[in-house]
C-alpha positions as YAML, in Angstrom:
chain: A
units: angstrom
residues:
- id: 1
  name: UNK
  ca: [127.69, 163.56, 108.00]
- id: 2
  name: UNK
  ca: [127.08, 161.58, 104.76]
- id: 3
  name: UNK
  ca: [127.04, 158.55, 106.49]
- id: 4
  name: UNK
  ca: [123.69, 159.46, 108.87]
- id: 5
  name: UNK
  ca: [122.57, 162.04, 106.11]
- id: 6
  name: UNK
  ca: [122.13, 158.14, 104.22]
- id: 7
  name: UNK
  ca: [121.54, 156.18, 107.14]
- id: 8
  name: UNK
  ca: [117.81, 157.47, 107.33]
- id: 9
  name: UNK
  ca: [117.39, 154.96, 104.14]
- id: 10
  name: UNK
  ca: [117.83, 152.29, 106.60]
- id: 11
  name: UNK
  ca: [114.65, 153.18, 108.89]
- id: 12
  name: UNK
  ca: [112.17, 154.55, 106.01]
- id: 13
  name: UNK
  ca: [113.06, 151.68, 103.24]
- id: 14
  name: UNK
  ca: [111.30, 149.03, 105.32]
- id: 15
  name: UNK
  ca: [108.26, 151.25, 106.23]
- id: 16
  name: UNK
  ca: [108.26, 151.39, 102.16]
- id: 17
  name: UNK
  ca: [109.12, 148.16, 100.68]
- id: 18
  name: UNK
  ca: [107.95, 145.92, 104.18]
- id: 19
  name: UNK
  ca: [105.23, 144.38, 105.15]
- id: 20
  name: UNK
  ca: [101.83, 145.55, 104.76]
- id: 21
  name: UNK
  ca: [103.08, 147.30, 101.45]
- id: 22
  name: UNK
  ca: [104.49, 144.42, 99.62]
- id: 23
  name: UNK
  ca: [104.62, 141.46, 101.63]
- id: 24
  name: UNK
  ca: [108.22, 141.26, 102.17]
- id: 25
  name: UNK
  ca: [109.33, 141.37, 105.80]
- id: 26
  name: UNK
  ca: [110.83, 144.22, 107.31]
- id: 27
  name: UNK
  ca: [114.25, 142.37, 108.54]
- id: 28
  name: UNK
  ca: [114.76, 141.29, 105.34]
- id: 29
  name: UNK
  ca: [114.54, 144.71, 103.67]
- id: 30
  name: UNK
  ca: [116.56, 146.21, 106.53]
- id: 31
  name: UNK
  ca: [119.39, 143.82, 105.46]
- id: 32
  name: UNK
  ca: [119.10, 143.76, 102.10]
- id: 33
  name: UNK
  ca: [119.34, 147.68, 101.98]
- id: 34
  name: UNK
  ca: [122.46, 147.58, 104.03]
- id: 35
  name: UNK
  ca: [124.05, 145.33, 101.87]
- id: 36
  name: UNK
  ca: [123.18, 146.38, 98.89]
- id: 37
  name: UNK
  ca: [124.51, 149.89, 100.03]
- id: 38
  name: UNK
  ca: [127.54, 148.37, 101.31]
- id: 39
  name: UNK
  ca: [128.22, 146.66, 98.11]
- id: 40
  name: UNK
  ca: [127.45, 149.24, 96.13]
- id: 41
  name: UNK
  ca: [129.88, 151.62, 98.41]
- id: 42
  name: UNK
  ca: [132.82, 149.41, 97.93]
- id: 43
  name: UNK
  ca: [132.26, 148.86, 93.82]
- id: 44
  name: UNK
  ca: [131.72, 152.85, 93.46]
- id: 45
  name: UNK
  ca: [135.34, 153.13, 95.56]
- id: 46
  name: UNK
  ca: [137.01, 149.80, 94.50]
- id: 47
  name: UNK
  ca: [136.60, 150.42, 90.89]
- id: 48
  name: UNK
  ca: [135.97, 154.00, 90.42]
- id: 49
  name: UNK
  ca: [138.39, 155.48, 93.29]
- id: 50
  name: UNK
  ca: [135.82, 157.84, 94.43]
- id: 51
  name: UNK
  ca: [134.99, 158.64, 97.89]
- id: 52
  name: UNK
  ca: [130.49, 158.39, 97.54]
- id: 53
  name: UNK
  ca: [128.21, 157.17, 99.50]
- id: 54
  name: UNK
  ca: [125.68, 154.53, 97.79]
- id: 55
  name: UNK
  ca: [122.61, 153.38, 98.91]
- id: 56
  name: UNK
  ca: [118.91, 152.59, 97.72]
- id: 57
  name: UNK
  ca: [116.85, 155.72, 96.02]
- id: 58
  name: UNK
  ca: [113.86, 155.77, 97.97]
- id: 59
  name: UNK
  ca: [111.87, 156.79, 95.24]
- id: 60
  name: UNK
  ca: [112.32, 153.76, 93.15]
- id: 61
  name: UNK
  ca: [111.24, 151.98, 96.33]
- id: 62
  name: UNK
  ca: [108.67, 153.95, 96.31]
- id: 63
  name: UNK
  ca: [107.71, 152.89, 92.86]
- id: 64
  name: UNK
  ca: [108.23, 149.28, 93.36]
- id: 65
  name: UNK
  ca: [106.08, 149.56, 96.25]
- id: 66
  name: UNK
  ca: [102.94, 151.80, 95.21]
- id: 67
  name: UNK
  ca: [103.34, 151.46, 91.29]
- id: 68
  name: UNK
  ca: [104.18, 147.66, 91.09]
- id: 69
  name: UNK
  ca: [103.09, 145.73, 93.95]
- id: 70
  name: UNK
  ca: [99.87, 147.66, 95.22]
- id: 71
  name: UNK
  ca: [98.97, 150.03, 91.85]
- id: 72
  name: UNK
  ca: [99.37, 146.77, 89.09]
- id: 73
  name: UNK
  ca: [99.26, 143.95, 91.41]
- id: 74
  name: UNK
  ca: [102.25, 142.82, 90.58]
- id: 75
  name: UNK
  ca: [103.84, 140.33, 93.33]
- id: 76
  name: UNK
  ca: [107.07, 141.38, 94.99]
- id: 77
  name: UNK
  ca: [109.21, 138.71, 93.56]
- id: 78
  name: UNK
  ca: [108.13, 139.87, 90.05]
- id: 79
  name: UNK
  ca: [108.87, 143.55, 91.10]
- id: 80
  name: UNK
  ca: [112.44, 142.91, 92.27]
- id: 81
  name: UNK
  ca: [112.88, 140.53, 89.70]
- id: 82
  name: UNK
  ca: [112.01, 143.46, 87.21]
- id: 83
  name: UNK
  ca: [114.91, 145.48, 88.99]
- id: 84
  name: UNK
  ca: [117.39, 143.06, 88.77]
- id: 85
  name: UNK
  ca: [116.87, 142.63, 85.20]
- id: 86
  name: UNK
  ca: [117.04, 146.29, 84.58]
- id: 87
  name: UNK
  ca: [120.05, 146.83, 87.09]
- id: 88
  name: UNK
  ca: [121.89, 144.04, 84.58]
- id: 89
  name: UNK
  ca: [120.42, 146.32, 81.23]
- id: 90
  name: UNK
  ca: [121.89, 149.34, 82.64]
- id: 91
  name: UNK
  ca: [125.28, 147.91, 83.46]
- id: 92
  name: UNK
  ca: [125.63, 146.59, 79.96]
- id: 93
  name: UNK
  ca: [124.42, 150.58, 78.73]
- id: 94
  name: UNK
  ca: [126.56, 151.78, 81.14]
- id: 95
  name: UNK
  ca: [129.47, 149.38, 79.77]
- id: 96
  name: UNK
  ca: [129.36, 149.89, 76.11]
- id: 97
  name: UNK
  ca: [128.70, 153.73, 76.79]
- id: 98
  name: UNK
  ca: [125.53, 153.82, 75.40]
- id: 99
  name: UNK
  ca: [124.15, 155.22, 78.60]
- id: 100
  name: UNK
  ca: [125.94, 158.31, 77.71]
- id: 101
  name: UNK
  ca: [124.57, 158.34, 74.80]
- id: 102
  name: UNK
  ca: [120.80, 157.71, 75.59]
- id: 103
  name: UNK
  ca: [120.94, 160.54, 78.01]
- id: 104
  name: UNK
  ca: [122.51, 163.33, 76.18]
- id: 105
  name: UNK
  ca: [119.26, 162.97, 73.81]
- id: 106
  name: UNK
  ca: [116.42, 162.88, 76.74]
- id: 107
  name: UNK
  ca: [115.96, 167.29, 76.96]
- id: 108
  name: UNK
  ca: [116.72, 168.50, 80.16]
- id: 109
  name: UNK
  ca: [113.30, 169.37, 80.83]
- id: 110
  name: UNK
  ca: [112.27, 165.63, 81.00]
- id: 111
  name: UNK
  ca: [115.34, 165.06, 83.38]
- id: 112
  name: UNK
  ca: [113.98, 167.84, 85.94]
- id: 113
  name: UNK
  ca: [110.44, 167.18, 85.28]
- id: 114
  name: UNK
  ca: [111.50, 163.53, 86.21]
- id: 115
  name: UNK
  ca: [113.10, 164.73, 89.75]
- id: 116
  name: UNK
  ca: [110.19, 166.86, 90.33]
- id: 117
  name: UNK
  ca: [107.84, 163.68, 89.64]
- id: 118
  name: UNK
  ca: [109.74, 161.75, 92.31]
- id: 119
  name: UNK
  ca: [109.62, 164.37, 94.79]
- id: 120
  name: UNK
  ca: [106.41, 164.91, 94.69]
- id: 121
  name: UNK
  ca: [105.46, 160.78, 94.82]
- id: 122
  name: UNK
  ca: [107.65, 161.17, 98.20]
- id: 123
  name: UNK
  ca: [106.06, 164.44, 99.18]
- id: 124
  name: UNK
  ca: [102.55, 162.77, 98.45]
- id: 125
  name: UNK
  ca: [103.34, 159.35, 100.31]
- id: 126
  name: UNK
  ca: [104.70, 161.53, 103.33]
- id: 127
  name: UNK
  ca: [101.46, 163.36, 103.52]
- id: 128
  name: UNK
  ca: [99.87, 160.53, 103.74]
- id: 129
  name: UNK
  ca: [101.56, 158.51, 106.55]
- id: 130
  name: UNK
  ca: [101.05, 162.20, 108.50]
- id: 131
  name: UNK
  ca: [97.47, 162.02, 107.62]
- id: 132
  name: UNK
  ca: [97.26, 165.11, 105.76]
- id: 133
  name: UNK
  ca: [95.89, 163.42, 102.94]
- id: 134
  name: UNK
  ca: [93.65, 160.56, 103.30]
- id: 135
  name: UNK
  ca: [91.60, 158.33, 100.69]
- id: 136
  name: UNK
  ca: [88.06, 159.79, 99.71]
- id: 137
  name: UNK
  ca: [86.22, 157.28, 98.43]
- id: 138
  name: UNK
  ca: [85.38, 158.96, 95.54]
- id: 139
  name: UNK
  ca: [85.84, 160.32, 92.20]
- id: 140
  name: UNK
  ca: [88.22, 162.89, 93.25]
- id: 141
  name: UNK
  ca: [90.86, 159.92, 95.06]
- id: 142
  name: UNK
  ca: [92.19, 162.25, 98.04]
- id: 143
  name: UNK
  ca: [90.78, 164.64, 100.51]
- id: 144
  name: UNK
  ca: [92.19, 166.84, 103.43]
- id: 145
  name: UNK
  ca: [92.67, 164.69, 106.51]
- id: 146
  name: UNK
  ca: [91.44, 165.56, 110.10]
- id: 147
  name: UNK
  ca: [93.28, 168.47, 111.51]
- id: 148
  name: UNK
  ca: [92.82, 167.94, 114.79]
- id: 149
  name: UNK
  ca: [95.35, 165.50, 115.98]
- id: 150
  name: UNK
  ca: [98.59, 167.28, 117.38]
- id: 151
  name: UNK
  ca: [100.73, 164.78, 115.22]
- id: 152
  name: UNK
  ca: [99.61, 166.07, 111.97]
- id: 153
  name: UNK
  ca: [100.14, 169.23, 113.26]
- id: 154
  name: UNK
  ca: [103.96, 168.41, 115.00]
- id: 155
  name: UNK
  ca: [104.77, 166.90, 111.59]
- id: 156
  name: UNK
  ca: [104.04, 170.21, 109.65]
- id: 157
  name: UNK
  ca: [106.55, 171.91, 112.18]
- id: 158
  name: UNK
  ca: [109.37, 169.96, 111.54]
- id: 159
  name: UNK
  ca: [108.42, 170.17, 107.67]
- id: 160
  name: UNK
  ca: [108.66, 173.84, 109.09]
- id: 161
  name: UNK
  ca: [112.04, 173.54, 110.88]
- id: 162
  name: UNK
  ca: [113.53, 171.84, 107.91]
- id: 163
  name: UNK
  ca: [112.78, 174.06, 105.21]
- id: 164
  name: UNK
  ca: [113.99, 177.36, 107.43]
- id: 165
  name: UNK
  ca: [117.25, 175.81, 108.23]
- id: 166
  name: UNK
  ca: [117.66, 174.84, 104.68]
- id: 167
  name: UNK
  ca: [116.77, 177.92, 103.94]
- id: 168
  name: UNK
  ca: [119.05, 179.53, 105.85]
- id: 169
  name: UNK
  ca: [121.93, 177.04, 104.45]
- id: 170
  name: UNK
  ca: [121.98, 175.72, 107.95]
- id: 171
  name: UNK
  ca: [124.67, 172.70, 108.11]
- id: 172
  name: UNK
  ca: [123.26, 169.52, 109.10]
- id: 173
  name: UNK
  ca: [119.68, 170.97, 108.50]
- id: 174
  name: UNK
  ca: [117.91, 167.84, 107.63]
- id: 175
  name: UNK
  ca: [119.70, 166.02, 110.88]
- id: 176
  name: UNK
  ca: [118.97, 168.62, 113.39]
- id: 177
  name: UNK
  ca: [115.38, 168.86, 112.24]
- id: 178
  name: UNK
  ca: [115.09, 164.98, 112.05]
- id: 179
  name: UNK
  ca: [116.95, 165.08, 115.89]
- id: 180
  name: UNK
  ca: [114.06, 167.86, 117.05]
- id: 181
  name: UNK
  ca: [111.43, 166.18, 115.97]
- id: 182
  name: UNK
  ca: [112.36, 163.36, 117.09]
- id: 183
  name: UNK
  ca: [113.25, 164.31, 120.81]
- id: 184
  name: UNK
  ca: [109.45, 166.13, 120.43]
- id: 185
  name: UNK
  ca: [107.74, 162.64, 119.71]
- id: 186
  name: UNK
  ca: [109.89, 161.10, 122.38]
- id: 187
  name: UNK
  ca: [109.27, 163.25, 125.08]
- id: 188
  name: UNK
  ca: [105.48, 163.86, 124.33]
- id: 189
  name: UNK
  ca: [104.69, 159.89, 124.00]
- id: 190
  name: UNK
  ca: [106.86, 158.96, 126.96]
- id: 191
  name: UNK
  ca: [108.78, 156.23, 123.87]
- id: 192
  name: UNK
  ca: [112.21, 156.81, 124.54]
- id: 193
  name: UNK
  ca: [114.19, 154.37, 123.61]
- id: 194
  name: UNK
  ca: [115.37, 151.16, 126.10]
...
């Protein structure tokens, strides 16, 4: 299960960090996610003896993506350059233990206001590849999207789906919604796969 509960990083990463976004092609990012995840999987077991699954946080991509390359025009190369030079920072925090440090004095309501920031960029970006929320043109930035295409409205089901099998502590919730939905689009646009 945690393998294809991570997997999905796989399909959305590219649709985040690839081409138009950033520039960067989509094979590329498809193999540089798996192997960063792979790498990071065997350090995290290797060296730390403990069975997790590592890949990409796809809000960080997110970031790089929207808050880097297309909010400060930033090019890509100076984006992941920026992560690689904070990946090294934070291993030498994480070395010295001043990580540990650093974060016992950030309050634990910037911590969850943090996570609720991220899931909300996600939540936001989402709505916006569904076409709930499309660009206005003015001062206000966003505006309700058109209502009347059955996608928009398929997509708010399995949002649907999802949260009642959560809800219900449902195993494999996110996976059998992701599998419905899927088998929906499928069927109703005659795409399965070859």
């Amino acid at each position: 299960t945690s393998f294809l509960t991570m997997a999905y990083i796989l399909l959305v990463n590219p649709e985040i960090l690839g081409s138009p976004h950033t520039g960067i092609d989509r094979d590329d990012v498809v193999v540089g996610t798996a192997l960063a995840s792979a790498f990071a999987c065997f350090i995290v077991g290797f060296f730390g003896n403990l069975p997790f699954g590592c890949a990409p946080g796809l809000g960080l991509s997110a970031y790089l993506s929207y808050g880097l390359v297309n909010g400060r025009g930033i090019p890509w190369e100076g984006a992941l350059s920026t992560c690689v030079v904070t990946g090294v920072l934070m291993l030498l925090l994480a070395i010295t233990g001043l990580s540990d440090l650093i974060m016992s004095l950030i309050p634990r309501t910037i911590k969850s206001a943090t996570v609720v920031g991220m899931g909300l960029l996600l939540s936001f970006i989402g709505m916006q590849t569904i076409d709930v929320v499309v660009a206005s043109g003015d001062d206000s930035l966003v505006k309700l999207g058109p209502l009347d295409h059955w996608e928009v409205w398929l997509s708010l089901l399995g949002l649907l789906l999802l949260a009642t099998l959560t809800y219900h502590h449902i195993k494999g919730a996110v996976l059998i919604g992701i599998f419905a939905l899927t088998m929906v689009i499928w069927q109703s646009e005659n795409s399965w796969p070859e």
